């Protein structure tokens, strides 16, 4: 079964010992970009690293992906909408 099929979450809740292999390649790449950054990153920084245009239509989906990763324990979110590795 592929992630997202039949109600399976694309981003599962992170638990101790869980590796990045449970994430789809898109989410793994985003997590790697955040981990490789020198400090907290914004959605537009990640969008740029992914080679996307910096228009709202291209940045907002990345922002949503970052939020999912943070909400489920894969990243940390600062109070000003920046993201850090966990």
PDB file of N, CA and C in Angstrom:
ATOM      1  N   UNK A   1       0.849  -1.177   0.000  1.00  0.00           N
ATOM      2  CA  UNK A   1       0.000   0.000   0.000  1.00  0.00           C
ATOM      3  C   UNK A   1       0.896   1.243   0.000  1.00  0.00           C
ATOM      4  N   UNK A   2       0.550   2.239  -0.758  1.00  0.00           N
ATOM      5  CA  UNK A   2       1.344   3.460  -0.817  1.00  0.00           C
ATOM      6  C   UNK A   2       0.793   4.483   0.160  1.00  0.00           C
ATOM      7  N   UNK A   3       1.672   5.373   0.689  1.00  0.00           N
ATOM      8  CA  UNK A   3       1.189   6.415   1.598  1.00  0.00           C
ATOM      9  C   UNK A   3       0.107   7.252   0.932  1.00  0.00           C
ATOM     10  N   UNK A   4      -0.909   7.585   1.682  1.00  0.00           N
ATOM     11  CA  UNK A   4      -2.011   8.380   1.170  1.00  0.00           C
ATOM     12  C   UNK A   4      -3.155   7.535   0.634  1.00  0.00           C
ATOM     13  N   UNK A   5      -2.910   6.247   0.419  1.00  0.00           N
ATOM     14  CA  UNK A   5      -3.948   5.356  -0.101  1.00  0.00           C
ATOM     15  C   UNK A   5      -4.816   4.850   1.041  1.00  0.00           C
ATOM     16  N   UNK A   6      -6.090   4.767   0.809  1.00  0.00           N
ATOM     17  CA  UNK A   6      -7.049   4.206   1.764  1.00  0.00           C
ATOM     18  C   UNK A   6      -6.938   4.838   3.144  1.00  0.00           C
ATOM     19  N   UNK A   7      -6.740   6.145   3.188  1.00  0.00           N
ATOM     20  CA  UNK A   7      -6.699   6.851   4.454  1.00  0.00           C
ATOM     21  C   UNK A   7      -5.372   6.801   5.184  1.00  0.00           C
ATOM     22  N   UNK A   8      -4.357   6.182   4.595  1.00  0.00           N
ATOM     23  CA  UNK A   8      -3.044   6.143   5.231  1.00  0.00           C
ATOM     24  C   UNK A   8      -2.416   7.535   5.165  1.00  0.00           C
ATOM     25  N   UNK A   9      -1.914   8.018   6.280  1.00  0.00           N
ATOM     26  CA  UNK A   9      -1.335   9.358   6.343  1.00  0.00           C
ATOM     27  C   UNK A   9      -0.035   9.452   5.558  1.00  0.00           C
ATOM     28  N   UNK A  10       0.131  10.564   4.857  1.00  0.00           N
ATOM     29  CA  UNK A  10       1.393  10.818   4.162  1.00  0.00           C
ATOM     30  C   UNK A  10       2.503  11.114   5.162  1.00  0.00           C
ATOM     31  N   UNK A  11       2.138  11.737   6.277  1.00  0.00           N
ATOM     32  CA  UNK A  11       3.100  12.066   7.317  1.00  0.00           C
ATOM     33  C   UNK A  11       2.595  11.455   8.627  1.00  0.00           C
ATOM     34  N   UNK A  12       3.142  10.312   9.020  1.00  0.00           N
ATOM     35  CA  UNK A  12       2.689   9.689  10.267  1.00  0.00           C
ATOM     36  C   UNK A  12       3.224  10.426  11.486  1.00  0.00           C
ATOM     37  N   UNK A  13       2.579  10.239  12.624  1.00  0.00           N
ATOM     38  CA  UNK A  13       3.091  10.773  13.883  1.00  0.00           C
ATOM     39  C   UNK A  13       4.457  10.145  14.131  1.00  0.00           C
ATOM     40  N   UNK A  14       5.429  10.966  14.484  1.00  0.00           N
ATOM     41  CA  UNK A  14       6.777  10.449  14.722  1.00  0.00           C
ATOM     42  C   UNK A  14       6.854   9.862  16.127  1.00  0.00           C
ATOM     43  N   UNK A  15       7.445   8.698  16.223  1.00  0.00           N
ATOM     44  CA  UNK A  15       7.716   8.066  17.512  1.00  0.00           C
ATOM     45  C   UNK A  15       9.195   7.721  17.561  1.00  0.00           C
ATOM     46  N   UNK A  16       9.727   7.579  18.771  1.00  0.00           N
ATOM     47  CA  UNK A  16      11.147   7.257  18.933  1.00  0.00           C
ATOM     48  C   UNK A  16      11.508   6.016  18.130  1.00  0.00           C
ATOM     49  N   UNK A  17      12.636   6.079  17.466  1.00  0.00           N
ATOM     50  CA  UNK A  17      13.120   4.951  16.690  1.00  0.00           C
ATOM     51  C   UNK A  17      12.594   4.890  15.268  1.00  0.00           C
ATOM     52  N   UNK A  18      11.651   5.758  14.928  1.00  0.00           N
ATOM     53  CA  UNK A  18      11.080   5.764  13.577  1.00  0.00           C
ATOM     54  C   UNK A  18      12.032   6.494  12.637  1.00  0.00           C
ATOM     55  N   UNK A  19      12.356   5.885  11.518  1.00  0.00           N
ATOM     56  CA  UNK A  19      13.257   6.486  10.545  1.00  0.00           C
ATOM     57  C   UNK A  19      12.522   7.258   9.470  1.00  0.00           C
ATOM     58  N   UNK A  20      13.284   8.002   8.702  1.00  0.00           N
ATOM     59  CA  UNK A  20      12.700   8.827   7.646  1.00  0.00           C
ATOM     60  C   UNK A  20      12.150   7.997   6.500  1.00  0.00           C
ATOM     61  N   UNK A  21      12.456   6.708   6.452  1.00  0.00           N
ATOM     62  CA  UNK A  21      11.959   5.872   5.358  1.00  0.00           C
ATOM     63  C   UNK A  21      10.436   5.776   5.331  1.00  0.00           C
ATOM     64  N   UNK A  22       9.768   6.146   6.432  1.00  0.00           N
ATOM     65  CA  UNK A  22       8.306   6.105   6.452  1.00  0.00           C
ATOM     66  C   UNK A  22       7.696   7.317   5.752  1.00  0.00           C
ATOM     67  N   UNK A  23       8.521   8.341   5.473  1.00  0.00           N
ATOM     68  CA  UNK A  23       8.048   9.543   4.777  1.00  0.00           C
ATOM     69  C   UNK A  23       8.173   9.362   3.269  1.00  0.00           C
ATOM     70  N   UNK A  24       7.308  10.059   2.535  1.00  0.00           N
ATOM     71  CA  UNK A  24       7.434  10.050   1.081  1.00  0.00           C
ATOM     72  C   UNK A  24       8.695  10.825   0.702  1.00  0.00           C
ATOM     73  N   UNK A  25       9.155  10.661  -0.515  1.00  0.00           N
ATOM     74  CA  UNK A  25      10.392  11.324  -0.945  1.00  0.00           C
ATOM     75  C   UNK A  25      10.285  12.844  -0.850  1.00  0.00           C
ATOM     76  N   UNK A  26       9.116  13.407  -1.135  1.00  0.00           N
ATOM     77  CA  UNK A  26       8.943  14.868  -1.031  1.00  0.00           C
ATOM     78  C   UNK A  26       9.157  15.348   0.397  1.00  0.00           C
ATOM     79  N   UNK A  27       8.559  14.657   1.344  1.00  0.00           N
ATOM     80  CA  UNK A  27       8.685  15.047   2.744  1.00  0.00           C
ATOM     81  C   UNK A  27      10.099  14.789   3.271  1.00  0.00           C
ATOM     82  N   UNK A  28      10.738  13.718   2.814  1.00  0.00           N
ATOM     83  CA  UNK A  28      12.126  13.466   3.209  1.00  0.00           C
ATOM     84  C   UNK A  28      13.029  14.591   2.721  1.00  0.00           C
ATOM     85  N   UNK A  29      12.814  15.017   1.481  1.00  0.00           N
ATOM     86  CA  UNK A  29      13.632  16.099   0.901  1.00  0.00           C
ATOM     87  C   UNK A  29      13.456  17.387   1.697  1.00  0.00           C
ATOM     88  N   UNK A  30      12.226  17.716   2.068  1.00  0.00           N
ATOM     89  CA  UNK A  30      11.972  18.925   2.860  1.00  0.00           C
ATOM     90  C   UNK A  30      12.673  18.818   4.208  1.00  0.00           C
ATOM     91  N   UNK A  31      12.583  17.676   4.840  1.00  0.00           N
ATOM     92  CA  UNK A  31      13.233  17.473   6.137  1.00  0.00           C
ATOM     93  C   UNK A  31      14.752  17.610   5.995  1.00  0.00           C
ATOM     94  N   UNK A  32      15.323  17.103   4.920  1.00  0.00           N
ATOM     95  CA  UNK A  32      16.764  17.229   4.680  1.00  0.00           C
ATOM     96  C   UNK A  32      17.165  18.688   4.476  1.00  0.00           C
ATOM     97  N   UNK A  33      16.365  19.443   3.751  1.00  0.00           N
ATOM     98  CA  UNK A  33      16.654  20.869   3.517  1.00  0.00           C
ATOM     99  C   UNK A  33      16.689  21.614   4.845  1.00  0.00           C
ATOM    100  N   UNK A  34      15.714  21.351   5.701  1.00  0.00           N
ATOM    101  CA  UNK A  34      15.667  22.014   7.008  1.00  0.00           C
ATOM    102  C   UNK A  34      16.876  21.597   7.848  1.00  0.00           C
ATOM    103  N   UNK A  35      17.214  20.328   7.826  1.00  0.00           N
ATOM    104  CA  UNK A  35      18.340  19.825   8.618  1.00  0.00           C
ATOM    105  C   UNK A  35      19.673  20.397   8.138  1.00  0.00           C
ATOM    106  N   UNK A  36      19.813  20.638   6.852  1.00  0.00           N
ATOM    107  CA  UNK A  36      21.072  21.133   6.285  1.00  0.00           C
ATOM    108  C   UNK A  36      21.229  22.652   6.401  1.00  0.00           C
ATOM    109  N   UNK A  37      20.174  23.346   6.787  1.00  0.00           N
ATOM    110  CA  UNK A  37      20.225  24.808   6.877  1.00  0.00           C
ATOM    111  C   UNK A  37      21.070  25.242   8.070  1.00  0.00           C
ATOM    112  N   UNK A  38      21.578  26.465   7.998  1.00  0.00           N
ATOM    113  CA  UNK A  38      22.409  27.008   9.074  1.00  0.00           C
ATOM    114  C   UNK A  38      21.605  27.472  10.276  1.00  0.00           C
ATOM    115  N   UNK A  39      20.310  27.587  10.119  1.00  0.00           N
ATOM    116  CA  UNK A  39      19.441  28.056  11.200  1.00  0.00           C
ATOM    117  C   UNK A  39      17.995  27.824  10.811  1.00  0.00           C
ATOM    118  N   UNK A  40      17.074  28.484  11.504  1.00  0.00           N
ATOM    119  CA  UNK A  40      15.656  28.322  11.191  1.00  0.00           C
ATOM    120  C   UNK A  40      15.354  28.760   9.754  1.00  0.00           C
ATOM    121  N   UNK A  41      14.467  28.036   9.086  1.00  0.00           N
ATOM    122  CA  UNK A  41      14.114  28.365   7.702  1.00  0.00           C
ATOM    123  C   UNK A  41      12.629  28.695   7.586  1.00  0.00           C
ATOM    124  N   UNK A  42      12.329  29.497   6.587  1.00  0.00           N
ATOM    125  CA  UNK A  42      10.947  29.841   6.268  1.00  0.00           C
ATOM    126  C   UNK A  42      10.506  29.009   5.065  1.00  0.00           C
ATOM    127  N   UNK A  43       9.211  28.987   4.825  1.00  0.00           N
ATOM    128  CA  UNK A  43       8.669  28.224   3.706  1.00  0.00           C
ATOM    129  C   UNK A  43       9.289  28.660   2.379  1.00  0.00           C
ATOM    130  N   UNK A  44       9.507  29.955   2.205  1.00  0.00           N
ATOM    131  CA  UNK A  44      10.075  30.413   0.933  1.00  0.00           C
ATOM    132  C   UNK A  44      11.509  29.921   0.754  1.00  0.00           C
ATOM    133  N   UNK A  45      12.249  29.765   1.859  1.00  0.00           N
ATOM    134  CA  UNK A  45      13.610  29.229   1.773  1.00  0.00           C
ATOM    135  C   UNK A  45      13.586  27.786   1.272  1.00  0.00           C
ATOM    136  N   UNK A  46      12.650  27.004   1.800  1.00  0.00           N
ATOM    137  CA  UNK A  46      12.526  25.602   1.389  1.00  0.00           C
ATOM    138  C   UNK A  46      12.052  25.526  -0.059  1.00  0.00           C
ATOM    139  N   UNK A  47      11.081  26.368  -0.429  1.00  0.00           N
ATOM    140  CA  UNK A  47      10.591  26.388  -1.810  1.00  0.00           C
ATOM    141  C   UNK A  47      11.734  26.706  -2.774  1.00  0.00           C
ATOM    142  N   UNK A  48      12.560  27.670  -2.409  1.00  0.00           N
ATOM    143  CA  UNK A  48      13.719  28.038  -3.247  1.00  0.00           C
ATOM    144  C   UNK A  48      14.662  26.844  -3.389  1.00  0.00           C
ATOM    145  N   UNK A  49      14.941  26.159  -2.289  1.00  0.00           N
ATOM    146  CA  UNK A  49      15.843  25.001  -2.325  1.00  0.00           C
ATOM    147  C   UNK A  49      15.264  23.860  -3.159  1.00  0.00           C
ATOM    148  N   UNK A  50      13.938  23.793  -3.245  1.00  0.00           N
ATOM    149  CA  UNK A  50      13.275  22.779  -4.066  1.00  0.00           C
ATOM    150  C   UNK A  50      13.219  23.178  -5.538  1.00  0.00           C
ATOM    151  N   UNK A  51      13.679  24.401  -5.843  1.00  0.00           N
ATOM    152  CA  UNK A  51      13.682  24.881  -7.225  1.00  0.00           C
ATOM    153  C   UNK A  51      12.346  25.432  -7.690  1.00  0.00           C
ATOM    154  N   UNK A  52      11.497  25.800  -6.748  1.00  0.00           N
ATOM    155  CA  UNK A  52      10.176  26.330  -7.105  1.00  0.00           C
ATOM    156  C   UNK A  52      10.222  27.840  -7.197  1.00  0.00           C
ATOM    157  N   UNK A  53       9.267  28.376  -7.949  1.00  0.00           N
ATOM    158  CA  UNK A  53       9.121  29.826  -8.023  1.00  0.00           C
ATOM    159  C   UNK A  53       8.675  30.326  -6.657  1.00  0.00           C
ATOM    160  N   UNK A  54       8.970  31.582  -6.360  1.00  0.00           N
ATOM    161  CA  UNK A  54       8.616  32.137  -5.062  1.00  0.00           C
ATOM    162  C   UNK A  54       7.295  32.898  -5.113  1.00  0.00           C
ATOM    163  N   UNK A  55       6.335  32.349  -5.820  1.00  0.00           N
ATOM    164  CA  UNK A  55       4.996  32.921  -5.866  1.00  0.00           C
ATOM    165  C   UNK A  55       4.151  32.255  -4.777  1.00  0.00           C
ATOM    166  N   UNK A  56       3.106  32.938  -4.301  1.00  0.00           N
ATOM    167  CA  UNK A  56       2.259  32.333  -3.266  1.00  0.00           C
ATOM    168  C   UNK A  56       1.726  30.950  -3.655  1.00  0.00           C
ATOM    169  N   UNK A  57       1.403  30.762  -4.911  1.00  0.00           N
ATOM    170  CA  UNK A  57       0.861  29.475  -5.357  1.00  0.00           C
ATOM    171  C   UNK A  57       1.873  28.337  -5.234  1.00  0.00           C
ATOM    172  N   UNK A  58       3.146  28.646  -5.233  1.00  0.00           N
ATOM    173  CA  UNK A  58       4.195  27.628  -5.111  1.00  0.00           C
ATOM    174  C   UNK A  58       4.716  27.501  -3.677  1.00  0.00           C
ATOM    175  N   UNK A  59       4.669  28.591  -2.908  1.00  0.00           N
ATOM    176  CA  UNK A  59       5.197  28.584  -1.545  1.00  0.00           C
ATOM    177  C   UNK A  59       4.177  28.020  -0.555  1.00  0.00           C
ATOM    178  N   UNK A  60       2.896  28.317  -0.734  1.00  0.00           N
ATOM    179  CA  UNK A  60       1.877  27.878   0.235  1.00  0.00           C
ATOM    180  C   UNK A  60       1.803  26.357   0.401  1.00  0.00           C
ATOM    181  N   UNK A  61       1.893  25.571  -0.668  1.00  0.00           N
ATOM    182  CA  UNK A  61       1.910  24.115  -0.464  1.00  0.00           C
ATOM    183  C   UNK A  61       3.114  23.653   0.367  1.00  0.00           C
ATOM    184  N   UNK A  62       4.247  24.297   0.183  1.00  0.00           N
ATOM    185  CA  UNK A  62       5.436  23.966   0.964  1.00  0.00           C
ATOM    186  C   UNK A  62       5.189  24.318   2.432  1.00  0.00           C
ATOM    187  N   UNK A  63       4.556  25.453   2.672  1.00  0.00           N
ATOM    188  CA  UNK A  63       4.227  25.856   4.038  1.00  0.00           C
ATOM    189  C   UNK A  63       3.331  24.799   4.699  1.00  0.00           C
ATOM    190  N   UNK A  64       2.373  24.281   3.955  1.00  0.00           N
ATOM    191  CA  UNK A  64       1.497  23.237   4.466  1.00  0.00           C
ATOM    192  C   UNK A  64       2.258  21.957   4.786  1.00  0.00           C
ATOM    193  N   UNK A  65       3.199  21.609   3.942  1.00  0.00           N
ATOM    194  CA  UNK A  65       4.009  20.417   4.189  1.00  0.00           C
ATOM    195  C   UNK A  65       4.889  20.595   5.429  1.00  0.00           C
ATOM    196  N   UNK A  66       5.454  21.779   5.595  1.00  0.00           N
ATOM    197  CA  UNK A  66       6.258  22.067   6.779  1.00  0.00           C
ATOM    198  C   UNK A  66       5.404  21.970   8.039  1.00  0.00           C
ATOM    199  N   UNK A  67       4.191  22.513   7.985  1.00  0.00           N
ATOM    200  CA  UNK A  67       3.283  22.446   9.138  1.00  0.00           C
ATOM    201  C   UNK A  67       2.958  21.007   9.502  1.00  0.00           C
ATOM    202  N   UNK A  68       2.684  20.184   8.482  1.00  0.00           N
ATOM    203  CA  UNK A  68       2.392  18.769   8.755  1.00  0.00           C
ATOM    204  C   UNK A  68       3.574  18.097   9.442  1.00  0.00           C
ATOM    205  N   UNK A  69       4.767  18.337   8.941  1.00  0.00           N
ATOM    206  CA  UNK A  69       5.952  17.746   9.545  1.00  0.00           C
ATOM    207  C   UNK A  69       6.126  18.217  10.994  1.00  0.00           C
ATOM    208  N   UNK A  70       5.852  19.484  11.253  1.00  0.00           N
ATOM    209  CA  UNK A  70       5.975  20.012  12.615  1.00  0.00           C
ATOM    210  C   UNK A  70       4.864  19.479  13.513  1.00  0.00           C
ATOM    211  N   UNK A  71       3.646  19.472  13.015  1.00  0.00           N
ATOM    212  CA  UNK A  71       2.508  19.002  13.819  1.00  0.00           C
ATOM    213  C   UNK A  71       2.641  17.545  14.224  1.00  0.00           C
ATOM    214  N   UNK A  72       3.351  16.774  13.421  1.00  0.00           N
ATOM    215  CA  UNK A  72       3.468  15.334  13.684  1.00  0.00           C
ATOM    216  C   UNK A  72       4.823  14.947  14.259  1.00  0.00           C
ATOM    217  N   UNK A  73       5.590  15.957  14.688  1.00  0.00           N
ATOM    218  CA  UNK A  73       6.807  15.694  15.441  1.00  0.00           C
ATOM    219  C   UNK A  73       8.091  15.527  14.667  1.00  0.00           C
ATOM    220  N   UNK A  74       8.079  15.788  13.371  1.00  0.00           N
ATOM    221  CA  UNK A  74       9.293  15.608  12.558  1.00  0.00           C
ATOM    222  C   UNK A  74      10.178  16.852  12.552  1.00  0.00           C
ATOM    223  N   UNK A  75       9.573  18.035  12.719  1.00  0.00           N
ATOM    224  CA  UNK A  75      10.295  19.305  12.758  1.00  0.00           C
ATOM    225  C   UNK A  75       9.805  20.101  13.952  1.00  0.00           C
ATOM    226  N   UNK A  76      10.549  21.134  14.308  1.00  0.00           N
ATOM    227  CA  UNK A  76      10.117  22.089  15.327  1.00  0.00           C
ATOM    228  C   UNK A  76       9.748  23.385  14.628  1.00  0.00           C
ATOM    229  N   UNK A  77       8.709  24.047  15.132  1.00  0.00           N
ATOM    230  CA  UNK A  77       8.277  25.321  14.557  1.00  0.00           C
ATOM    231  C   UNK A  77       8.483  26.411  15.588  1.00  0.00           C
ATOM    232  N   UNK A  78       9.098  27.498  15.163  1.00  0.00           N
ATOM    233  CA  UNK A  78       9.275  28.636  16.063  1.00  0.00           C
ATOM    234  C   UNK A  78       7.988  29.455  16.057  1.00  0.00           C
ATOM    235  N   UNK A  79       7.894  30.397  16.973  1.00  0.00           N
ATOM    236  CA  UNK A  79       6.702  31.234  17.062  1.00  0.00           C
ATOM    237  C   UNK A  79       6.508  32.162  15.882  1.00  0.00           C
ATOM    238  N   UNK A  80       7.529  32.344  15.069  1.00  0.00           N
ATOM    239  CA  UNK A  80       7.423  33.268  13.934  1.00  0.00           C
ATOM    240  C   UNK A  80       7.356  32.535  12.595  1.00  0.00           C
ATOM    241  N   UNK A  81       6.964  31.264  12.612  1.00  0.00           N
ATOM    242  CA  UNK A  81       6.767  30.533  11.365  1.00  0.00           C
ATOM    243  C   UNK A  81       8.025  30.037  10.694  1.00  0.00           C
ATOM    244  N   UNK A  82       9.050  29.834  11.472  1.00  0.00           N
ATOM    245  CA  UNK A  82      10.290  29.257  10.946  1.00  0.00           C
ATOM    246  C   UNK A  82      10.417  27.833  11.473  1.00  0.00           C
ATOM    247  N   UNK A  83      11.180  27.037  10.765  1.00  0.00           N
ATOM    248  CA  UNK A  83      11.261  25.612  11.104  1.00  0.00           C
ATOM    249  C   UNK A  83      12.692  25.176  11.350  1.00  0.00           C
ATOM    250  N   UNK A  84      12.826  24.261  12.305  1.00  0.00           N
ATOM    251  CA  UNK A  84      14.125  23.718  12.699  1.00  0.00           C
ATOM    252  C   UNK A  84      14.042  22.203  12.730  1.00  0.00           C
ATOM    253  N   UNK A  85      15.182  21.532  12.592  1.00  0.00           N
ATOM    254  CA  UNK A  85      15.160  20.070  12.734  1.00  0.00           C
ATOM    255  C   UNK A  85      14.843  19.703  14.180  1.00  0.00           C
ATOM    256  N   UNK A  86      14.309  18.538  14.364  1.00  0.00           N
ATOM    257  CA  UNK A  86      14.017  18.063  15.715  1.00  0.00           C
ATOM    258  C   UNK A  86      15.010  17.009  16.099  1.00  0.00           C
TER     259      UNK A  86
END
